[in-house]
Amino acid sequence: MTDPELEQRLRARLAVIEKDLAGHTQSRSRFVTEAASHLLEAGGKRFRPLLVCLTAECGPDADAPEVITAASVVELTHLASLYHDDVMDEALVRRGADSANAHYDNNVAILTGDFLFARSSELTATLGAEAVRIQAEAFRRLVEGQILEGVEPEEGVDPVDHHLEVLAGKTGSLIATAARYGALFSGASQEIQEALVAYAEIVGVAFQLSDDILDIASDESGKTPGTDLREGVPTLPVLFVRRANDPGDARLLELLDGDLTDDAALAECVSLLRAHPALAEARAYVQARAEEAKTALAPLPEGPVRTALEAFADIVAVRSV
């Protein structure tokens, strides 16, 4: 943020949203409340509520109460998806704390995610039919992306395209909804709404793709390099290696197809990937998407909101370098 007044307004709204989120996780049952608050209390970037509040600055009524409600809707939906993600991934840690499935069990984690989805739906209903339609579409895309992540691409489908479709569903859909809600409920024009949705779809996927790169390239990303490799999670650099199908990559492909639970094998695989042209290709792809996202903002007037959105796109590009 380069505008102190904008930053102050956003911080004030986020403080209200944080209190609201705590209230929305409450249940008549103390146990349900505890489980539903588990990941909320562990923290998080709150990027989606922030985006709602920031894009609301594009309309004449940025402080509309519907903006605050919409911000809670998208964050509760995101939190709910994390409960389900951790069960599917058999994760043990989330945001530096025990995952809900590790702290409780899979059944509790799944049902708690359902509880949070229900809370999100209740709130969406107060925003009107159009909000319900937008949320339903985002939820459908999110679930489709989650399902597609666990299956092989259909015959004739490029695995890279399949990976991008997964990320567009799992991540891009809800981030785009956050951008639309902020603009919609503050009274921004349809042209501005569409520009913000296009931006958010692109930058959301690009952010996840930069994580693909950091899994290989960074020793300071907050997780051990090669975590996704070890777990067999598809990432953009690996998909580029496989698509090239270069005979000179025989050893790397052997490692990728082998058992990477062995520390020595994983270290060798990471080392080969760091030296491979596919890593530079993946970085160039992310940087191009970040520029594309910034271009989508053309209908927005010059000012601190557009500057902040452009700066985030630049961060997405730079963090993968």
Short mmCIF file of C-alpha atoms in Angstrom, two decimals:
data_model
loop_
_atom_site.label_atom_id
_atom_site.label_comp_id
_atom_site.label_asym_id
_atom_site.label_seq_id
_atom_site.Cartn_x
_atom_site.Cartn_y
_atom_site.Cartn_z
CA MET A 1 0.00 0.00 0.00
CA THR A 2 1.38 3.40 -1.03
CA ASP A 3 -1.62 5.39 0.22
CA PRO A 4 -1.79 5.67 4.05
CA GLU A 5 -5.45 6.65 4.06
CA LEU A 6 -6.41 3.64 1.92
CA GLU A 7 -4.38 1.35 4.16
CA GLN A 8 -6.09 2.74 7.27
CA ARG A 9 -9.55 2.18 5.77
CA LEU A 10 -8.72 -1.39 4.80
CA ARG A 11 -7.24 -2.20 8.20
CA ALA A 12 -10.37 -0.87 9.91
CA ARG A 13 -12.66 -3.00 7.74
CA LEU A 14 -10.51 -6.11 8.21
CA ALA A 15 -10.67 -5.68 11.98
CA VAL A 16 -14.47 -5.70 11.78
CA ILE A 17 -14.41 -8.74 9.49
CA GLU A 18 -12.14 -10.63 11.89
CA LYS A 19 -14.64 -10.13 14.72
CA ASP A 20 -17.49 -11.16 12.46
CA LEU A 21 -15.67 -14.34 11.42
CA ALA A 22 -15.21 -15.32 15.05
CA GLY A 23 -18.93 -14.88 15.55
CA HIS A 24 -19.83 -16.91 12.46
CA THR A 25 -17.92 -19.95 13.77
CA GLN A 26 -20.06 -20.10 16.91
CA SER A 27 -22.43 -23.02 17.46
CA ARG A 28 -24.83 -24.09 20.20
CA SER A 29 -22.31 -26.86 20.82
CA ARG A 30 -19.01 -25.89 22.44
CA PHE A 31 -17.28 -28.75 20.61
CA VAL A 32 -18.52 -27.60 17.19
CA THR A 33 -17.45 -24.04 17.99
CA GLU A 34 -14.00 -25.23 18.97
CA ALA A 35 -13.59 -27.30 15.81
CA ALA A 36 -14.94 -24.53 13.55
CA SER A 37 -12.60 -21.99 15.16
CA HIS A 38 -9.54 -24.23 14.92
CA LEU A 39 -8.12 -22.95 11.62
CA LEU A 40 -9.50 -19.44 12.02
CA GLU A 41 -7.53 -18.98 15.22
CA ALA A 42 -4.40 -20.37 13.56
CA GLY A 43 -4.29 -17.20 11.46
CA GLY A 44 -3.92 -16.79 7.71
CA LYS A 45 -3.29 -14.05 5.19
CA ARG A 46 -6.98 -13.06 4.86
CA PHE A 47 -6.20 -12.22 1.25
CA ARG A 48 -9.74 -12.83 0.03
CA PRO A 49 -11.43 -10.47 2.53
CA LEU A 50 -8.73 -7.91 1.80
CA LEU A 51 -9.49 -8.18 -1.91
CA VAL A 52 -13.21 -7.66 -1.24
CA CYS A 53 -12.42 -4.51 0.73
CA LEU A 54 -9.91 -3.23 -1.82
CA THR A 55 -12.14 -3.74 -4.85
CA ALA A 56 -15.00 -2.10 -2.95
CA GLU A 57 -12.96 1.10 -3.23
CA CYS A 58 -13.84 1.06 -6.93
CA GLY A 59 -17.47 1.90 -6.15
CA PRO A 60 -19.17 4.88 -4.52
CA ASP A 61 -20.16 2.99 -1.35
CA ALA A 62 -17.04 1.18 -0.13
CA ASP A 63 -18.37 1.09 3.43
CA ALA A 64 -21.63 -0.65 2.57
CA PRO A 65 -22.46 -3.33 5.19
CA GLU A 66 -22.87 -5.86 2.37
CA VAL A 67 -19.15 -5.51 1.64
CA ILE A 68 -18.29 -6.74 5.14
CA THR A 69 -20.77 -9.62 4.87
CA ALA A 70 -19.40 -10.61 1.45
CA ALA A 71 -15.86 -10.63 2.82
CA SER A 72 -16.94 -13.05 5.54
CA VAL A 73 -18.66 -15.23 2.93
CA VAL A 74 -15.52 -15.75 0.86
CA GLU A 75 -13.25 -16.34 3.87
CA LEU A 76 -15.62 -18.87 5.44
CA THR A 77 -15.82 -20.69 2.10
CA HIS A 78 -12.04 -20.70 1.88
CA LEU A 79 -11.68 -21.96 5.47
CA ALA A 80 -14.21 -24.72 4.82
CA SER A 81 -12.27 -25.88 1.76
CA LEU A 82 -9.08 -26.13 3.85
CA TYR A 83 -10.72 -28.60 6.22
CA HIS A 84 -11.62 -30.81 3.28
CA ASP A 85 -8.24 -30.30 1.56
CA ASP A 86 -6.36 -31.52 4.61
CA VAL A 87 -8.43 -34.70 4.80
CA MET A 88 -7.84 -35.43 1.13
CA ASP A 89 -4.11 -34.69 1.40
CA GLU A 90 -3.76 -36.45 4.78
CA ALA A 91 -2.05 -33.28 5.98
CA LEU A 92 -0.81 -33.07 9.56
CA VAL A 93 -0.09 -29.33 9.79
CA ARG A 94 -1.94 -26.25 8.62
CA ARG A 95 -0.82 -22.67 9.35
CA GLY A 96 1.74 -23.87 11.85
CA ALA A 97 -0.82 -25.81 13.92
CA ASP A 98 -2.24 -29.32 13.84
CA SER A 99 -4.63 -29.76 10.94
CA ALA A 100 -8.21 -30.43 12.02
CA ASN A 101 -8.06 -34.02 10.82
CA ALA A 102 -4.90 -34.60 12.86
CA HIS A 103 -6.22 -32.75 15.92
CA TYR A 104 -9.63 -34.45 15.82
CA ASP A 105 -10.24 -37.02 13.06
CA ASN A 106 -11.34 -37.13 9.43
CA ASN A 107 -15.05 -37.28 10.22
CA VAL A 108 -14.94 -34.21 12.42
CA ALA A 109 -12.81 -32.32 9.88
CA ILE A 110 -15.17 -33.10 6.99
CA LEU A 111 -18.30 -32.21 8.94
CA THR A 112 -16.72 -29.03 10.29
CA GLY A 113 -15.95 -27.99 6.73
CA ASP A 114 -19.59 -28.66 5.89
CA PHE A 115 -20.66 -26.55 8.88
CA LEU A 116 -18.57 -23.62 7.62
CA PHE A 117 -19.94 -24.02 4.09
CA ALA A 118 -23.43 -23.86 5.60
CA ARG A 119 -22.55 -20.71 7.52
CA SER A 120 -21.23 -19.16 4.33
CA SER A 121 -24.45 -20.07 2.51
CA GLU A 122 -26.60 -18.54 5.26
CA LEU A 123 -24.71 -15.27 4.95
CA THR A 124 -24.87 -15.32 1.15
CA ALA A 125 -28.65 -15.63 1.30
CA THR A 126 -28.81 -12.28 3.11
CA LEU A 127 -27.04 -10.64 0.15
CA GLY A 128 -29.72 -11.52 -2.40
CA ALA A 129 -30.30 -13.83 -5.34
CA GLU A 130 -27.42 -12.55 -7.47
CA ALA A 131 -24.94 -13.17 -4.66
CA VAL A 132 -26.35 -16.68 -4.22
CA ARG A 133 -25.86 -17.36 -7.93
CA ILE A 134 -22.27 -16.06 -7.89
CA GLN A 135 -21.42 -18.06 -4.78
CA ALA A 136 -23.00 -21.24 -6.15
CA GLU A 137 -21.01 -20.95 -9.36
CA ALA A 138 -17.77 -20.38 -7.44
CA PHE A 139 -18.50 -23.32 -5.13
CA ARG A 140 -19.24 -25.58 -8.09
CA ARG A 141 -15.95 -24.61 -9.75
CA LEU A 142 -14.03 -25.04 -6.51
CA VAL A 143 -15.37 -28.57 -6.04
CA GLU A 144 -14.74 -29.47 -9.68
CA GLY A 145 -11.16 -28.30 -9.33
CA GLN A 146 -10.73 -30.36 -6.17
CA ILE A 147 -12.06 -33.47 -7.93
CA LEU A 148 -9.96 -32.93 -11.06
CA GLU A 149 -6.82 -32.56 -8.96
CA GLY A 150 -7.09 -36.22 -7.97
CA VAL A 151 -7.65 -37.69 -11.45
CA GLU A 152 -5.50 -38.06 -14.54
CA PRO A 153 -6.16 -35.75 -17.51
CA GLU A 154 -8.64 -37.11 -20.01
CA GLU A 155 -7.27 -38.60 -23.21
CA GLY A 156 -6.04 -35.87 -25.53
CA VAL A 157 -5.87 -33.23 -22.79
CA ASP A 158 -2.48 -31.62 -22.20
CA PRO A 159 -1.46 -32.24 -18.55
CA VAL A 160 -0.40 -28.59 -18.31
CA ASP A 161 -3.87 -27.46 -19.38
CA HIS A 162 -5.37 -29.90 -16.89
CA HIS A 163 -3.22 -28.43 -14.09
CA LEU A 164 -4.27 -24.90 -15.03
CA GLU A 165 -7.93 -25.93 -15.02
CA VAL A 166 -7.52 -27.41 -11.54
CA LEU A 167 -5.97 -24.20 -10.20
CA ALA A 168 -8.57 -22.01 -11.91
CA GLY A 169 -11.26 -23.98 -10.08
CA LYS A 170 -9.62 -24.47 -6.70
CA THR A 171 -8.14 -21.00 -6.36
CA GLY A 172 -9.07 -18.62 -9.16
CA SER A 173 -12.83 -19.04 -8.77
CA LEU A 174 -13.07 -17.85 -5.17
CA ILE A 175 -10.52 -15.06 -5.61
CA ALA A 176 -12.53 -13.84 -8.60
CA THR A 177 -15.68 -13.98 -6.48
CA ALA A 178 -13.98 -11.86 -3.82
CA ALA A 179 -13.10 -9.24 -6.44
CA ARG A 180 -16.61 -9.24 -7.89
CA TYR A 181 -18.33 -9.00 -4.51
CA GLY A 182 -16.35 -5.96 -3.46
CA ALA A 183 -17.11 -4.12 -6.68
CA LEU A 184 -20.73 -5.29 -6.85
CA PHE A 185 -21.77 -4.30 -3.33
CA SER A 186 -20.00 -0.95 -3.43
CA GLY A 187 -21.90 -0.01 -6.59
CA ALA A 188 -19.06 -0.17 -9.15
CA SER A 189 -20.00 -0.28 -12.83
CA GLN A 190 -20.38 -3.54 -14.72
CA GLU A 191 -17.27 -2.72 -16.75
CA ILE A 192 -15.20 -2.33 -13.60
CA GLN A 193 -16.64 -5.53 -12.13
CA GLU A 194 -15.69 -7.54 -15.21
CA ALA A 195 -12.19 -6.05 -15.28
CA LEU A 196 -11.62 -6.98 -11.63
CA VAL A 197 -12.93 -10.51 -12.14
CA ALA A 198 -10.62 -11.03 -15.13
CA TYR A 199 -7.67 -9.72 -13.10
CA ALA A 200 -8.45 -11.90 -10.10
CA GLU A 201 -8.92 -15.09 -12.12
CA ILE A 202 -5.48 -14.64 -13.68
CA VAL A 203 -3.56 -13.47 -10.62
CA GLY A 204 -5.10 -16.20 -8.44
CA VAL A 205 -3.83 -18.96 -10.71
CA ALA A 206 -0.47 -17.23 -11.14
CA PHE A 207 -0.04 -17.07 -7.37
CA GLN A 208 -0.54 -20.84 -7.09
CA LEU A 209 1.84 -21.43 -10.01
CA SER A 210 4.50 -19.40 -8.22
CA ASP A 211 4.11 -21.86 -5.33
CA ASP A 212 4.87 -24.63 -7.83
CA ILE A 213 8.18 -22.93 -8.56
CA LEU A 214 9.01 -22.17 -4.95
CA ASP A 215 8.60 -25.85 -4.08
CA ILE A 216 11.68 -26.49 -6.19
CA ALA A 217 13.62 -23.25 -6.24
CA SER A 218 13.36 -21.76 -2.76
CA ASP A 219 14.92 -22.74 0.54
CA GLU A 220 12.98 -19.95 2.29
CA SER A 221 9.38 -20.58 1.21
CA GLY A 222 8.21 -21.93 4.55
CA LYS A 223 8.31 -25.57 3.54
CA THR A 224 11.03 -28.05 2.70
CA PRO A 225 12.05 -27.88 -0.99
CA GLY A 226 10.58 -30.78 -2.91
CA THR A 227 7.57 -31.30 -0.63
CA ASP A 228 5.21 -31.45 -3.61
CA LEU A 229 7.66 -33.66 -5.49
CA ARG A 230 7.80 -36.13 -2.62
CA GLU A 231 4.01 -36.22 -2.37
CA GLY A 232 3.57 -36.66 -6.12
CA VAL A 233 1.68 -33.36 -6.50
CA PRO A 234 1.87 -32.09 -10.12
CA THR A 235 3.68 -28.77 -10.50
CA LEU A 236 4.28 -26.59 -13.54
CA PRO A 237 8.08 -27.14 -13.87
CA VAL A 238 7.66 -30.93 -13.66
CA LEU A 239 4.84 -30.87 -16.20
CA PHE A 240 7.05 -28.84 -18.56
CA VAL A 241 9.83 -31.43 -18.16
CA ARG A 242 7.45 -34.27 -18.96
CA ARG A 243 5.96 -32.43 -21.94
CA ALA A 244 9.44 -31.85 -23.42
CA ASN A 245 10.18 -35.59 -23.19
CA ASP A 246 13.88 -34.94 -23.85
CA PRO A 247 16.08 -38.08 -23.93
CA GLY A 248 18.67 -36.07 -22.02
CA ASP A 249 16.28 -35.98 -19.08
CA ALA A 250 16.31 -39.75 -18.61
CA ARG A 251 17.76 -39.61 -15.10
CA LEU A 252 15.42 -36.82 -14.00
CA LEU A 253 12.38 -38.66 -15.36
CA GLU A 254 13.56 -41.84 -13.65
CA LEU A 255 13.67 -39.98 -10.34
CA LEU A 256 10.29 -38.34 -10.91
CA ASP A 257 8.75 -41.74 -11.60
CA GLY A 258 10.53 -43.36 -8.66
CA ASP A 259 10.39 -43.30 -4.88
CA LEU A 260 11.15 -39.79 -3.65
CA THR A 261 10.64 -40.61 0.01
CA ASP A 262 14.39 -41.26 0.03
CA ASP A 263 16.17 -38.04 1.02
CA ALA A 264 19.11 -38.58 -1.33
CA ALA A 265 16.83 -39.23 -4.32
CA LEU A 266 14.73 -36.16 -3.50
CA ALA A 267 17.82 -33.95 -3.16
CA GLU A 268 19.14 -35.15 -6.53
CA CYS A 269 15.75 -34.57 -8.19
CA VAL A 270 15.51 -31.03 -6.78
CA SER A 271 19.06 -30.29 -7.92
CA LEU A 272 18.36 -31.48 -11.48
CA LEU A 273 15.12 -29.50 -11.66
CA ARG A 274 16.84 -26.32 -10.45
CA ALA A 275 19.30 -26.60 -13.31
CA HIS A 276 16.66 -27.52 -15.91
CA PRO A 277 15.33 -25.03 -18.51
CA ALA A 278 11.81 -25.98 -17.45
CA LEU A 279 12.24 -23.92 -14.28
CA ALA A 280 13.04 -20.79 -16.28
CA GLU A 281 10.13 -21.61 -18.61
CA ALA A 282 7.77 -21.83 -15.63
CA ARG A 283 9.04 -18.52 -14.24
CA ALA A 284 8.53 -16.83 -17.60
CA TYR A 285 4.99 -18.22 -17.75
CA VAL A 286 4.11 -16.84 -14.31
CA GLN A 287 5.61 -13.46 -15.13
CA ALA A 288 3.60 -13.32 -18.37
CA ARG A 289 0.38 -14.11 -16.47
CA ALA A 290 1.15 -11.35 -13.96
CA GLU A 291 1.53 -8.86 -16.81
CA GLU A 292 -1.71 -10.14 -18.33
CA ALA A 293 -3.48 -9.56 -15.01
CA LYS A 294 -2.21 -5.98 -14.87
CA THR A 295 -3.41 -5.37 -18.42
CA ALA A 296 -6.91 -6.50 -17.41
CA LEU A 297 -7.05 -3.54 -15.02
CA ALA A 298 -7.06 -1.03 -17.91
CA PRO A 299 -10.68 0.08 -17.32
CA LEU A 300 -9.84 1.11 -13.74
CA PRO A 301 -8.90 4.76 -13.22
CA GLU A 302 -5.36 5.54 -12.15
CA GLY A 303 -5.07 5.78 -8.39
CA PRO A 304 -4.09 3.94 -5.20
CA VAL A 305 -6.49 1.00 -5.71
CA ARG A 306 -5.18 0.20 -9.18
CA THR A 307 -1.61 0.73 -7.95
CA ALA A 308 -2.17 -1.74 -5.10
CA LEU A 309 -3.63 -4.37 -7.44
CA GLU A 310 -0.77 -3.93 -9.91
CA ALA A 311 1.73 -4.20 -7.05
CA PHE A 312 0.26 -7.52 -5.98
CA ALA A 313 0.60 -8.86 -9.53
CA ASP A 314 4.24 -7.75 -9.48
CA ILE A 315 4.76 -9.57 -6.16
CA VAL A 316 3.37 -12.75 -7.70
CA ALA A 317 5.90 -12.50 -10.51
CA VAL A 318 8.86 -11.58 -8.32
CA ARG A 319 8.28 -14.19 -5.59
CA SER A 320 8.96 -17.00 -8.06
CA VAL A 321 12.34 -15.58 -9.16
#
